[in-house]
Structures are given as structure tokens and as C-alpha cells.
């Protein structure tokens, strides 16, 4: 790879041999109501549902979604499908603990209120202005619209559980940070 | 794409035109001590540090890491580098709010203790047994070793802030769930 590793305390410049083939596959978020989340992630954010796994004894289900390349071939056979899903980058896993959807008081924690930890996921889009029009058309709530605050090329929307989702256009990230 | 979308309530079978080119780019976790986190993610998990962005007025820094394909060409020029980073899948963004590393009492919330929300990230590995030997060699703490509990082909380790990281071998996920 023809780039200079930025030397920061702690950074190992050359990935150890033992980590060859490691892939950051997915991020898991718990969701209250899978029908609402699947509508949001498959329609508003354009992800494909690749797999659903049910664990009836433990009363939960897992939904795996991703933005696939147009020419990706997804195996039909269930165990091959699992192997495919766990080999990808950029998968979102939604965990549904059965019954939360019918409890009107039930809420998950977004990680940005106290106590803090996880912050957000980020979707990059080819055209930020067009994406904002699409989100407005779908009444998506914002943490921060692009025109609010200092960072005019970054938006944060909220998913149906209130998790934050950063929206950026790669070509407009050039002057972020220093 | 030659596969049957699993029909679940809420699923939009065909991604709307307006979402074309959307990419799940990154997941952001806050970290207490970047030197410790960078050692963990770059050495133990083999990720490359692609970019550091500093925001001195707001006293925080962002670190972007990913597992790149061996032949990936990463631009040197800073704004082209940003555009590259925000175009990838499977990027991990670590946020460091300056000063937390020197506060002995400071801890982030892992999302699995109450209040729950975010659950974990997942790294898939080509050989689960070899990965476990590597983690043991590095004294990585476990939430669940593969031999504990029912799921013998799944492990959960903890990063230096206590965030959970699932470890799976795609070829051994065939009988997960139903």
C-alpha cells in the first residue's frame, strides 16, 4: 500500500500476520420494533435484508442488512448465505428481543445521552443535497441539518429508535478537521 | 441480484432510486485513551489507521481505521484521503475527547449493561481457532469464549474500553439460528 501510515502513539504500522483476513463485518444495534426499523433501513436508507435468524428459545431475532454492490451474488442455500453475510464489510445487525414492540414505554439508549459510549453509524451518499430532500420527503428527524452549526457538509439524522446516523458526501469532506 | 428477499413486515424489496450509491461507511465509538485503542485495533485486530482529524476548538480527535484489501491504493493528499475514507465500507471511527485518558475514574458505557442500546461490533476471521490463540497470546479479555455457552462457533472479546467484539469464522456460521 503506497501511503504513509500516520504515526500516532500506539499504532502498529504493519498488521501482524496473525490478523490476515480479519474483516470488520457488522455493527449490532438493538431495536424496539423490527417492522419500523426494516422500513427505515430498507426503504429510506436503501439497505437489503440479507438474512433473518430466529432464536426461539431465547426469544430474539437478528436481521442482517447491507448495501450490496449491484453485481453481488448472494447464495440461496441457508448455510452458504450465512457464510456470505459474515464475510461482508458494512453489515448492520438489528437485534429484536421479542415483545418490546408492544410496550409503549419501551425505549433503547442512543449512547449520546449519558451514559455515553457508542455514538453513531454513518451512511455516505453520492449527493448530500439530494439525500436531504429524500429524508425531508420521508419526514426523517434530524439531530443536525447540514445548515445548522459549523459543519455545513455534515448532517445527522435519527433512526426510528433514536440512534444517530451521520450523513456525508465523500467529495465534500475535504476540509473536515485539521 | 439473484436472491429471494426474505419477506418480512416493513421490508422494501427494491431499494428506491433515491438511495442509489448509499454506503454504510462507519461506526463511531468513543474511547478513553487513543494510544491503548490504537494498539488494540491496529495490532491485535490488524486494522490500518487511515486518517486522524483534530478539532482543537472543540478539544477532540477522530481516528478512522479499516481492514483494507491488500491492493487498496490510499491517496496521500489530505482532502482526497478524506474522500477515500468516507467512501469505504467497514470503517471504525474512534472519538477521543481530550483529557479522558488521564482521569483514572473515567469509563465509557458498553451498551450491554443498562441502559441498553448498541450491542457490539463483529470481526470475522478466516480461522476461529487460530484467532483465539492470538487473542490468548495477547491476554485479550473475553465476554464469552467459544467453548462457553451454546454457541460453540462464536466468541465475544472486549476491547480496551470494554466494548464487546463478536468473533466468527464465516464457514462455521452455517448452523446459527433457524
mmCIF file of C-alpha atoms in Angstrom:
data_model
loop_
_atom_site.group_PDB
_atom_site.id
_atom_site.type_symbol
_atom_site.label_atom_id
_atom_site.label_comp_id
_atom_site.label_asym_id
_atom_site.label_seq_id
_atom_site.Cartn_x
_atom_site.Cartn_y
_atom_site.Cartn_z
ATOM 1 C CA UNK A 1 0.000 0.000 0.000
ATOM 2 C CA UNK A 2 1.511 3.265 -1.149
ATOM 3 C CA UNK A 3 0.697 5.562 1.731
ATOM 4 C CA UNK A 4 2.420 6.874 4.797
ATOM 5 C CA UNK A 5 0.969 5.457 7.969
ATOM 6 C CA UNK A 6 0.238 8.344 10.247
ATOM 7 C CA UNK A 7 2.482 7.768 13.211
ATOM 8 C CA UNK A 8 0.382 8.021 16.318
ATOM 9 C CA UNK A 9 1.144 6.607 19.747
ATOM 10 C CA UNK A 10 0.013 3.008 19.830
ATOM 11 C CA UNK A 11 -0.236 2.442 16.080
ATOM 12 C CA UNK A 12 1.236 -0.776 14.728
ATOM 13 C CA UNK A 13 2.368 0.196 11.227
ATOM 14 C CA UNK A 14 2.305 -3.295 9.765
ATOM 15 C CA UNK A 15 -0.676 -5.533 10.526
ATOM 16 C CA UNK A 16 0.595 -8.716 12.210
ATOM 17 C CA UNK A 17 0.495 -11.879 10.096
ATOM 18 C CA UNK A 18 -1.932 -13.400 12.628
ATOM 19 C CA UNK A 19 -4.607 -10.833 11.666
ATOM 20 C CA UNK A 20 -4.535 -11.564 7.936
ATOM 21 C CA UNK A 21 -8.069 -11.894 6.567
ATOM 22 C CA UNK A 22 -9.742 -10.176 9.538
ATOM 23 C CA UNK A 23 -12.781 -8.190 8.360
ATOM 24 C CA UNK A 24 -14.882 -5.628 10.258
ATOM 25 C CA UNK A 25 -18.149 -7.339 9.385
ATOM 26 C CA UNK A 26 -21.018 -5.792 11.322
ATOM 27 C CA UNK A 27 -22.330 -3.455 13.979
ATOM 28 C CA UNK A 28 -25.222 -4.563 16.166
ATOM 29 C CA UNK A 29 -27.966 -2.268 17.430
ATOM 30 C CA UNK A 30 -30.997 -3.386 19.444
ATOM 31 C CA UNK A 31 -34.309 -2.214 18.009
ATOM 32 C CA UNK A 32 -37.749 -1.967 19.593
ATOM 33 C CA UNK A 33 -39.927 -2.689 16.538
ATOM 34 C CA UNK A 34 -38.376 -4.570 13.597
ATOM 35 C CA UNK A 35 -41.152 -3.633 11.129
ATOM 36 C CA UNK A 36 -40.452 0.067 11.695
ATOM 37 C CA UNK A 37 -36.665 -0.435 11.577
ATOM 38 C CA UNK A 38 -36.786 -2.594 8.443
ATOM 39 C CA UNK A 39 -38.913 0.030 6.672
ATOM 40 C CA UNK A 40 -36.423 2.711 7.668
ATOM 41 C CA UNK A 41 -33.236 0.856 6.762
ATOM 42 C CA UNK A 42 -34.507 -0.909 3.601
ATOM 43 C CA UNK A 43 -36.596 1.917 2.132
ATOM 44 C CA UNK A 44 -35.269 5.244 3.466
ATOM 45 C CA UNK A 45 -31.616 4.125 3.579
ATOM 46 C CA UNK A 46 -31.758 1.562 0.744
ATOM 47 C CA UNK A 47 -30.210 -1.426 2.531
ATOM 48 C CA UNK A 48 -31.071 -5.019 1.604
ATOM 49 C CA UNK A 49 -32.233 -7.554 4.176
ATOM 50 C CA UNK A 50 -29.760 -10.389 3.669
ATOM 51 C CA UNK A 51 -30.716 -12.738 6.465
ATOM 52 C CA UNK A 52 -33.011 -13.192 9.426
ATOM 53 C CA UNK A 53 -32.025 -15.585 12.187
ATOM 54 C CA UNK A 54 -34.501 -16.643 14.868
ATOM 55 C CA UNK A 55 -33.586 -17.888 18.327
ATOM 56 C CA UNK A 56 -36.979 -19.029 19.700
ATOM 57 C CA UNK A 57 -35.590 -20.493 22.947
ATOM 58 C CA UNK A 58 -34.054 -17.135 23.830
ATOM 59 C CA UNK A 59 -36.927 -15.170 22.264
ATOM 60 C CA UNK A 60 -34.972 -12.927 19.915
ATOM 61 C CA UNK A 61 -34.390 -12.479 16.196
ATOM 62 C CA UNK A 62 -31.486 -10.991 14.274
ATOM 63 C CA UNK A 63 -31.786 -9.091 10.994
ATOM 64 C CA UNK A 64 -28.703 -8.522 8.820
ATOM 65 C CA UNK A 65 -28.772 -5.686 6.285
ATOM 66 C CA UNK A 66 -26.219 -4.200 3.897
ATOM 67 C CA UNK A 67 -25.765 -2.032 0.846
ATOM 68 C CA UNK A 68 -24.592 -4.579 -1.718
ATOM 69 C CA UNK A 69 -22.764 -3.879 -4.928
ATOM 70 C CA UNK A 70 -25.167 -4.209 -7.860
ATOM 71 C CA UNK A 71 -23.437 -7.334 -9.137
ATOM 72 C CA UNK A 72 -23.162 -9.139 -5.785
ATOM 73 C CA UNK A 73 -24.386 -12.732 -5.974
ATOM 74 C CA UNK A 74 -26.000 -13.800 -2.736
ATOM 75 C CA UNK A 75 -26.256 -17.568 -2.195
ATOM 76 C CA UNK A 76 -29.765 -19.007 -1.715
ATOM 77 C CA UNK A 77 -28.759 -22.015 0.371
ATOM 78 C CA UNK A 78 -29.084 -21.025 4.069
ATOM 79 C CA UNK A 79 -25.640 -22.000 5.401
ATOM 80 C CA UNK A 80 -23.907 -20.564 2.320
ATOM 81 C CA UNK A 81 -26.000 -17.434 2.834
ATOM 82 C CA UNK A 82 -24.768 -17.170 6.435
ATOM 83 C CA UNK A 83 -21.147 -17.555 5.308
ATOM 84 C CA UNK A 84 -21.713 -14.833 2.700
ATOM 85 C CA UNK A 85 -23.273 -12.432 5.212
ATOM 86 C CA UNK A 86 -20.448 -12.899 7.729
ATOM 87 C CA UNK A 87 -17.813 -12.297 5.020
ATOM 88 C CA UNK A 88 -19.038 -8.829 4.005
ATOM 89 C CA UNK A 89 -17.958 -5.402 5.187
ATOM 90 C CA UNK A 90 -20.542 -2.838 6.264
ATOM 91 C CA UNK A 91 -23.305 -5.093 7.590
ATOM 92 C CA UNK A 92 -25.845 -3.774 10.097
ATOM 93 C CA UNK A 93 -27.266 -6.322 12.548
ATOM 94 C CA UNK A 94 -30.543 -5.411 14.239
ATOM 95 C CA UNK A 95 -31.484 -7.392 17.340
ATOM 96 C CA UNK A 96 -35.157 -7.703 18.246
ATOM 97 C CA UNK A 97 -35.954 -9.004 21.695
ATOM 98 C CA UNK A 98 -39.497 -10.279 21.237
ATOM 99 C CA UNK A 99 -42.242 -8.191 22.784
ATOM 100 C CA UNK A 100 -40.560 -4.798 23.053
ATOM 101 C CA UNK A 101 -42.616 -3.515 20.109
ATOM 102 C CA UNK A 102 -45.851 -3.801 22.092
ATOM 103 C CA UNK A 103 -44.607 -1.993 25.205
ATOM 104 C CA UNK A 104 -45.441 1.710 24.757
ATOM 105 C CA UNK A 105 -42.913 2.792 27.409
ATOM 106 C CA UNK A 106 -40.017 0.808 25.992
ATOM 107 C CA UNK A 107 -37.016 2.775 24.690
ATOM 108 C CA UNK A 108 -33.419 1.907 23.834
ATOM 109 C CA UNK A 109 -30.477 4.150 24.773
ATOM 110 C CA UNK A 110 -28.782 6.044 21.932
ATOM 111 C CA UNK A 111 -25.325 6.296 23.540
ATOM 112 C CA UNK A 112 -25.131 10.086 23.181
ATOM 113 C CA UNK A 113 -27.189 10.964 26.235
ATOM 114 C CA UNK A 114 -25.474 9.891 29.465
ATOM 115 C CA UNK A 115 -24.034 7.328 29.965
ATOM 116 C CA UNK A 116 -22.095 7.814 26.731
ATOM 117 C CA UNK A 117 -20.285 5.216 24.648
ATOM 118 C CA UNK A 118 -21.359 4.290 21.121
ATOM 119 C CA UNK A 119 -22.017 7.462 19.123
ATOM 120 C CA UNK A 120 -23.452 6.845 15.668
ATOM 121 C CA UNK A 121 -23.292 4.999 12.395
ATOM 122 C CA UNK A 122 -22.562 6.861 9.161
ATOM 123 C CA UNK A 123 -24.010 6.479 5.682
ATOM 124 C CA UNK A 124 -22.105 8.166 2.881
ATOM 125 C CA UNK A 125 -24.164 9.354 -0.069
ATOM 126 C CA UNK A 126 -23.253 10.451 -3.598
ATOM 127 C CA UNK A 127 -25.197 13.741 -3.326
ATOM 128 C CA UNK A 128 -25.839 15.271 0.096
ATOM 129 C CA UNK A 129 -28.409 17.822 -1.117
ATOM 130 C CA UNK A 130 -30.452 15.144 -2.887
ATOM 131 C CA UNK A 131 -30.254 12.907 0.190
ATOM 132 C CA UNK A 132 -31.561 15.738 2.406
ATOM 133 C CA UNK A 133 -34.519 16.241 0.038
ATOM 134 C CA UNK A 134 -35.221 12.492 0.239
ATOM 135 C CA UNK A 135 -35.071 12.493 4.040
ATOM 136 C CA UNK A 136 -37.349 15.552 4.209
ATOM 137 C CA UNK A 137 -39.805 13.857 1.862
ATOM 138 C CA UNK A 138 -39.859 10.958 4.355
ATOM 139 C CA UNK A 139 -40.173 13.182 7.456
ATOM 140 C CA UNK A 140 -36.902 11.854 8.869
ATOM 141 C CA UNK A 141 -35.986 13.633 12.143
ATOM 142 C CA UNK A 142 -32.661 15.434 12.422
ATOM 143 C CA UNK A 143 -30.123 15.814 15.183
ATOM 144 C CA UNK A 144 -28.448 18.427 12.961
ATOM 145 C CA UNK A 145 -29.350 19.600 9.486
ATOM 146 C CA UNK A 146 -26.393 20.490 7.210
ATOM 147 C CA UNK A 147 -27.097 24.219 7.542
ATOM 148 C CA UNK A 148 -27.026 24.080 11.359
ATOM 149 C CA UNK A 149 -23.773 24.532 13.300
ATOM 150 C CA UNK A 150 -20.283 24.859 11.884
ATOM 151 C CA UNK A 151 -20.045 21.737 9.756
ATOM 152 C CA UNK A 152 -22.135 22.630 6.714
ATOM 153 C CA UNK A 153 -21.304 19.428 4.850
ATOM 154 C CA UNK A 154 -22.397 17.009 7.564
ATOM 155 C CA UNK A 155 -25.902 16.071 8.711
ATOM 156 C CA UNK A 156 -27.090 13.796 11.489
ATOM 157 C CA UNK A 157 -30.481 12.106 11.247
ATOM 158 C CA UNK A 158 -32.174 9.786 13.747
ATOM 159 C CA UNK A 159 -33.415 6.293 13.051
ATOM 160 C CA UNK A 160 -36.729 5.057 14.483
ATOM 161 C CA UNK A 161 -35.153 4.156 17.852
ATOM 162 C CA UNK A 162 -33.349 7.499 18.057
ATOM 163 C CA UNK A 163 -29.893 6.177 17.095
ATOM 164 C CA UNK A 164 -27.852 8.875 15.353
ATOM 165 C CA UNK A 165 -26.842 8.438 11.713
ATOM 166 C CA UNK A 166 -24.244 10.744 10.171
ATOM 167 C CA UNK A 167 -24.795 11.597 6.515
ATOM 168 C CA UNK A 168 -21.835 12.789 4.427
ATOM 169 C CA UNK A 169 -20.904 13.146 0.778
ATOM 170 C CA UNK A 170 -17.287 11.938 0.375
ATOM 171 C CA UNK A 171 -16.404 14.690 -2.136
ATOM 172 C CA UNK A 172 -17.479 17.319 0.405
ATOM 173 C CA UNK A 173 -15.393 16.010 3.340
ATOM 174 C CA UNK A 174 -12.119 17.563 2.121
ATOM 175 C CA UNK A 175 -11.966 20.366 4.661
ATOM 176 C CA UNK A 176 -13.102 18.370 7.690
ATOM 177 C CA UNK A 177 -10.750 18.648 10.663
ATOM 178 C CA UNK A 178 -7.065 19.571 10.550
ATOM 179 C CA UNK B 1 -29.325 -9.738 -7.751
ATOM 180 C CA UNK B 2 -30.302 -13.375 -7.898
ATOM 181 C CA UNK B 3 -31.766 -13.960 -4.483
ATOM 182 C CA UNK B 4 -35.148 -14.003 -2.862
ATOM 183 C CA UNK B 5 -35.646 -11.138 -0.483
ATOM 184 C CA UNK B 6 -36.936 -12.578 2.722
ATOM 185 C CA UNK B 7 -40.376 -11.084 3.086
ATOM 186 C CA UNK B 8 -40.615 -9.543 6.495
ATOM 187 C CA UNK B 9 -43.027 -6.854 7.687
ATOM 188 C CA UNK B 10 -41.614 -3.478 6.743
ATOM 189 C CA UNK B 11 -39.089 -4.671 4.158
ATOM 190 C CA UNK B 12 -38.912 -2.721 0.922
ATOM 191 C CA UNK B 13 -37.897 -5.358 -1.639
ATOM 192 C CA UNK B 14 -36.406 -2.949 -4.175
ATOM 193 C CA UNK B 15 -34.141 -0.157 -2.912
ATOM 194 C CA UNK B 16 -35.621 3.200 -4.009
ATOM 195 C CA UNK B 17 -33.765 5.017 -6.774
ATOM 196 C CA UNK B 18 -33.117 7.894 -4.346
ATOM 197 C CA UNK B 19 -30.863 5.640 -2.234
ATOM 198 C CA UNK B 20 -28.577 4.584 -5.065
ATOM 199 C CA UNK B 21 -24.926 4.827 -4.028
ATOM 200 C CA UNK B 22 -25.654 4.928 -0.291
ATOM 201 C CA UNK B 23 -22.877 3.156 1.640
ATOM 202 C CA UNK B 24 -22.770 2.126 5.320
ATOM 203 C CA UNK B 25 -19.398 3.757 5.894
ATOM 204 C CA UNK B 26 -18.540 3.740 9.586
ATOM 205 C CA UNK B 27 -19.455 3.133 13.202
ATOM 206 C CA UNK B 28 -18.307 5.575 15.858
ATOM 207 C CA UNK B 29 -17.253 4.579 19.372
ATOM 208 C CA UNK B 30 -15.892 6.972 21.994
ATOM 209 C CA UNK B 31 -12.608 5.830 23.549
ATOM 210 C CA UNK B 32 -10.878 6.900 26.745
ATOM 211 C CA UNK B 33 -7.236 6.501 25.687
ATOM 212 C CA UNK B 34 -6.407 6.541 21.958
ATOM 213 C CA UNK B 35 -2.918 5.060 22.397
ATOM 214 C CA UNK B 36 -4.407 1.969 24.043
ATOM 215 C CA UNK B 37 -7.236 1.725 21.486
ATOM 216 C CA UNK B 38 -4.935 2.209 18.503
ATOM 217 C CA UNK B 39 -2.633 -0.540 19.775
ATOM 218 C CA UNK B 40 -5.632 -2.849 20.185
ATOM 219 C CA UNK B 41 -7.287 -2.159 16.840
ATOM 220 C CA UNK B 42 -4.123 -1.847 14.708
ATOM 221 C CA UNK B 43 -2.069 -4.634 16.276
ATOM 222 C CA UNK B 44 -4.434 -7.169 17.876
ATOM 223 C CA UNK B 45 -7.202 -6.737 15.263
ATOM 224 C CA UNK B 46 -4.988 -5.760 12.303
ATOM 225 C CA UNK B 47 -6.781 -2.578 11.215
ATOM 226 C CA UNK B 48 -4.966 0.288 9.457
ATOM 227 C CA UNK B 49 -5.175 3.867 10.716
ATOM 228 C CA UNK B 50 -6.351 5.708 7.603
ATOM 229 C CA UNK B 51 -6.872 9.205 8.952
ATOM 230 C CA UNK B 52 -6.742 11.322 12.086
ATOM 231 C CA UNK B 53 -8.779 14.516 12.240
ATOM 232 C CA UNK B 54 -8.232 17.065 15.003
ATOM 233 C CA UNK B 55 -10.817 19.580 16.195
ATOM 234 C CA UNK B 56 -8.781 21.753 18.604
ATOM 235 C CA UNK B 57 -11.550 24.287 19.260
ATOM 236 C CA UNK B 58 -13.832 21.503 20.464
ATOM 237 C CA UNK B 59 -10.954 19.529 22.027
ATOM 238 C CA UNK B 60 -11.477 16.187 20.329
ATOM 239 C CA UNK B 61 -9.805 13.993 17.723
ATOM 240 C CA UNK B 62 -11.194 11.348 15.392
ATOM 241 C CA UNK B 63 -9.335 8.236 14.265
ATOM 242 C CA UNK B 64 -10.555 6.248 11.247
ATOM 243 C CA UNK B 65 -9.456 2.618 10.900
ATOM 244 C CA UNK B 66 -10.286 -0.183 8.477
ATOM 245 C CA UNK B 67 -9.178 -3.548 7.170
ATOM 246 C CA UNK B 68 -8.162 -2.671 3.607
ATOM 247 C CA UNK B 69 -7.797 -5.030 0.723
ATOM 248 C CA UNK B 70 -4.112 -5.689 0.088
ATOM 249 C CA UNK B 71 -4.203 -3.825 -3.219
ATOM 250 C CA UNK B 72 -6.133 -0.758 -1.994
ATOM 251 C CA UNK B 73 -4.471 2.496 -3.042
ATOM 252 C CA UNK B 74 -4.958 5.170 -0.411
ATOM 253 C CA UNK B 75 -4.455 8.776 -1.610
ATOM 254 C CA UNK B 76 -1.738 10.824 0.133
ATOM 255 C CA UNK B 77 -3.294 14.235 -0.445
ATOM 256 C CA UNK B 78 -5.411 15.112 2.647
ATOM 257 C CA UNK B 79 -8.754 16.012 1.040
ATOM 258 C CA UNK B 80 -8.515 13.055 -1.379
ATOM 259 C CA UNK B 81 -7.678 10.896 1.642
ATOM 260 C CA UNK B 82 -10.835 12.099 3.403
ATOM 261 C CA UNK B 83 -12.958 11.334 0.326
ATOM 262 C CA UNK B 84 -11.400 7.850 0.180
ATOM 263 C CA UNK B 85 -12.047 7.147 3.858
ATOM 264 C CA UNK B 86 -15.707 8.227 3.638
ATOM 265 C CA UNK B 87 -16.264 6.047 0.545
ATOM 266 C CA UNK B 88 -15.255 2.752 2.171
ATOM 267 C CA UNK B 89 -17.352 0.120 3.884
ATOM 268 C CA UNK B 90 -16.393 -1.226 7.298
ATOM 269 C CA UNK B 91 -14.622 1.799 8.792
ATOM 270 C CA UNK B 92 -14.332 2.206 12.565
ATOM 271 C CA UNK B 93 -14.249 5.778 13.861
ATOM 272 C CA UNK B 94 -12.822 6.291 17.348
ATOM 273 C CA UNK B 95 -13.598 9.599 19.066
ATOM 274 C CA UNK B 96 -11.193 10.870 21.708
ATOM 275 C CA UNK B 97 -12.397 13.723 23.878
ATOM 276 C CA UNK B 98 -9.112 15.198 25.101
ATOM 277 C CA UNK B 99 -8.223 14.532 28.718
ATOM 278 C CA UNK B 100 -10.251 11.403 29.433
ATOM 279 C CA UNK B 101 -7.085 9.280 29.281
ATOM 280 C CA UNK B 102 -5.667 10.951 32.394
ATOM 281 C CA UNK B 103 -8.806 10.591 34.537
ATOM 282 C CA UNK B 104 -8.469 7.288 36.432
ATOM 283 C CA UNK B 105 -12.207 7.152 37.178
ATOM 284 C CA UNK B 106 -13.350 7.762 33.604
ATOM 285 C CA UNK B 107 -15.250 4.958 31.845
ATOM 286 C CA UNK B 108 -17.445 4.728 28.755
ATOM 287 C CA UNK B 109 -20.690 2.719 28.676
ATOM 288 C CA UNK B 110 -20.626 -0.507 26.638
ATOM 289 C CA UNK B 111 -24.358 -0.558 25.767
ATOM 290 C CA UNK B 112 -24.915 -4.072 27.142
ATOM 291 C CA UNK B 113 -25.256 -3.137 30.788
ATOM 292 C CA UNK B 114 -28.352 -0.981 31.420
ATOM 293 C CA UNK B 115 -29.349 1.262 29.722
ATOM 294 C CA UNK B 116 -29.055 -0.972 26.655
ATOM 295 C CA UNK B 117 -28.810 0.071 23.013
ATOM 296 C CA UNK B 118 -25.709 -0.559 20.900
ATOM 297 C CA UNK B 119 -24.536 -4.134 21.393
ATOM 298 C CA UNK B 120 -21.243 -4.940 19.675
ATOM 299 C CA UNK B 121 -19.140 -4.840 16.576
ATOM 300 C CA UNK B 122 -18.096 -8.062 14.849
ATOM 301 C CA UNK B 123 -14.828 -9.086 13.229
ATOM 302 C CA UNK B 124 -14.942 -12.141 11.007
ATOM 303 C CA UNK B 125 -11.773 -14.182 10.828
ATOM 304 C CA UNK B 126 -10.573 -16.900 8.436
ATOM 305 C CA UNK B 127 -9.726 -19.358 11.268
ATOM 306 C CA UNK B 128 -11.514 -19.014 14.612
ATOM 307 C CA UNK B 129 -9.176 -21.386 16.486
ATOM 308 C CA UNK B 130 -6.085 -19.507 15.306
ATOM 309 C CA UNK B 131 -7.702 -16.183 16.218
ATOM 310 C CA UNK B 132 -8.446 -17.446 19.745
ATOM 311 C CA UNK B 133 -4.795 -18.488 20.155
ATOM 312 C CA UNK B 134 -3.732 -14.995 19.001
ATOM 313 C CA UNK B 135 -6.127 -13.296 21.437
ATOM 314 C CA UNK B 136 -4.925 -15.523 24.288
ATOM 315 C CA UNK B 137 -1.307 -14.710 23.421
ATOM 316 C CA UNK B 138 -2.279 -11.033 23.795
ATOM 317 C CA UNK B 139 -4.241 -11.505 27.040
ATOM 318 C CA UNK B 140 -7.447 -10.236 25.438
ATOM 319 C CA UNK B 141 -10.391 -10.450 27.888
ATOM 320 C CA UNK B 142 -13.471 -12.448 26.921
ATOM 321 C CA UNK B 143 -17.176 -11.939 27.405
ATOM 322 C CA UNK B 144 -17.612 -15.500 26.117
ATOM 323 C CA UNK B 145 -15.024 -17.969 24.908
ATOM 324 C CA UNK B 146 -16.130 -20.261 22.047
ATOM 325 C CA UNK B 147 -16.394 -23.231 24.388
ATOM 326 C CA UNK B 148 -18.708 -21.400 26.807
ATOM 327 C CA UNK B 149 -22.486 -21.442 26.353
ATOM 328 C CA UNK B 150 -24.434 -22.949 23.492
ATOM 329 C CA UNK B 151 -22.864 -21.211 20.516
ATOM 330 C CA UNK B 152 -19.549 -23.032 20.152
ATOM 331 C CA UNK B 153 -18.574 -21.223 16.956
ATOM 332 C CA UNK B 154 -18.936 -17.695 18.304
ATOM 333 C CA UNK B 155 -16.696 -15.784 20.720
ATOM 334 C CA UNK B 156 -17.039 -12.343 22.239
ATOM 335 C CA UNK B 157 -13.943 -10.422 23.310
ATOM 336 C CA UNK B 158 -13.703 -6.969 24.920
ATOM 337 C CA UNK B 159 -11.752 -4.017 23.604
ATOM 338 C CA UNK B 160 -9.794 -1.757 25.961
ATOM 339 C CA UNK B 161 -12.895 0.313 26.827
ATOM 340 C CA UNK B 162 -14.967 -2.803 27.425
ATOM 341 C CA UNK B 163 -16.915 -2.660 24.129
ATOM 342 C CA UNK B 164 -17.946 -6.131 23.005
ATOM 343 C CA UNK B 165 -16.496 -7.583 19.790
ATOM 344 C CA UNK B 166 -18.011 -10.719 18.295
ATOM 345 C CA UNK B 167 -15.543 -13.058 16.577
ATOM 346 C CA UNK B 168 -16.831 -15.515 13.975
ATOM 347 C CA UNK B 169 -15.461 -17.655 11.172
ATOM 348 C CA UNK B 170 -17.872 -17.360 8.201
ATOM 349 C CA UNK B 171 -17.505 -21.056 7.261
ATOM 350 C CA UNK B 172 -18.610 -22.021 10.792
ATOM 351 C CA UNK B 173 -21.781 -19.888 10.898
ATOM 352 C CA UNK B 174 -23.873 -22.325 8.835
ATOM 353 C CA UNK B 175 -25.957 -23.618 11.716
ATOM 354 C CA UNK B 176 -26.554 -20.326 13.500
ATOM 355 C CA UNK B 177 -30.203 -19.581 14.186
ATOM 356 C CA UNK B 178 -33.173 -21.014 12.333
#
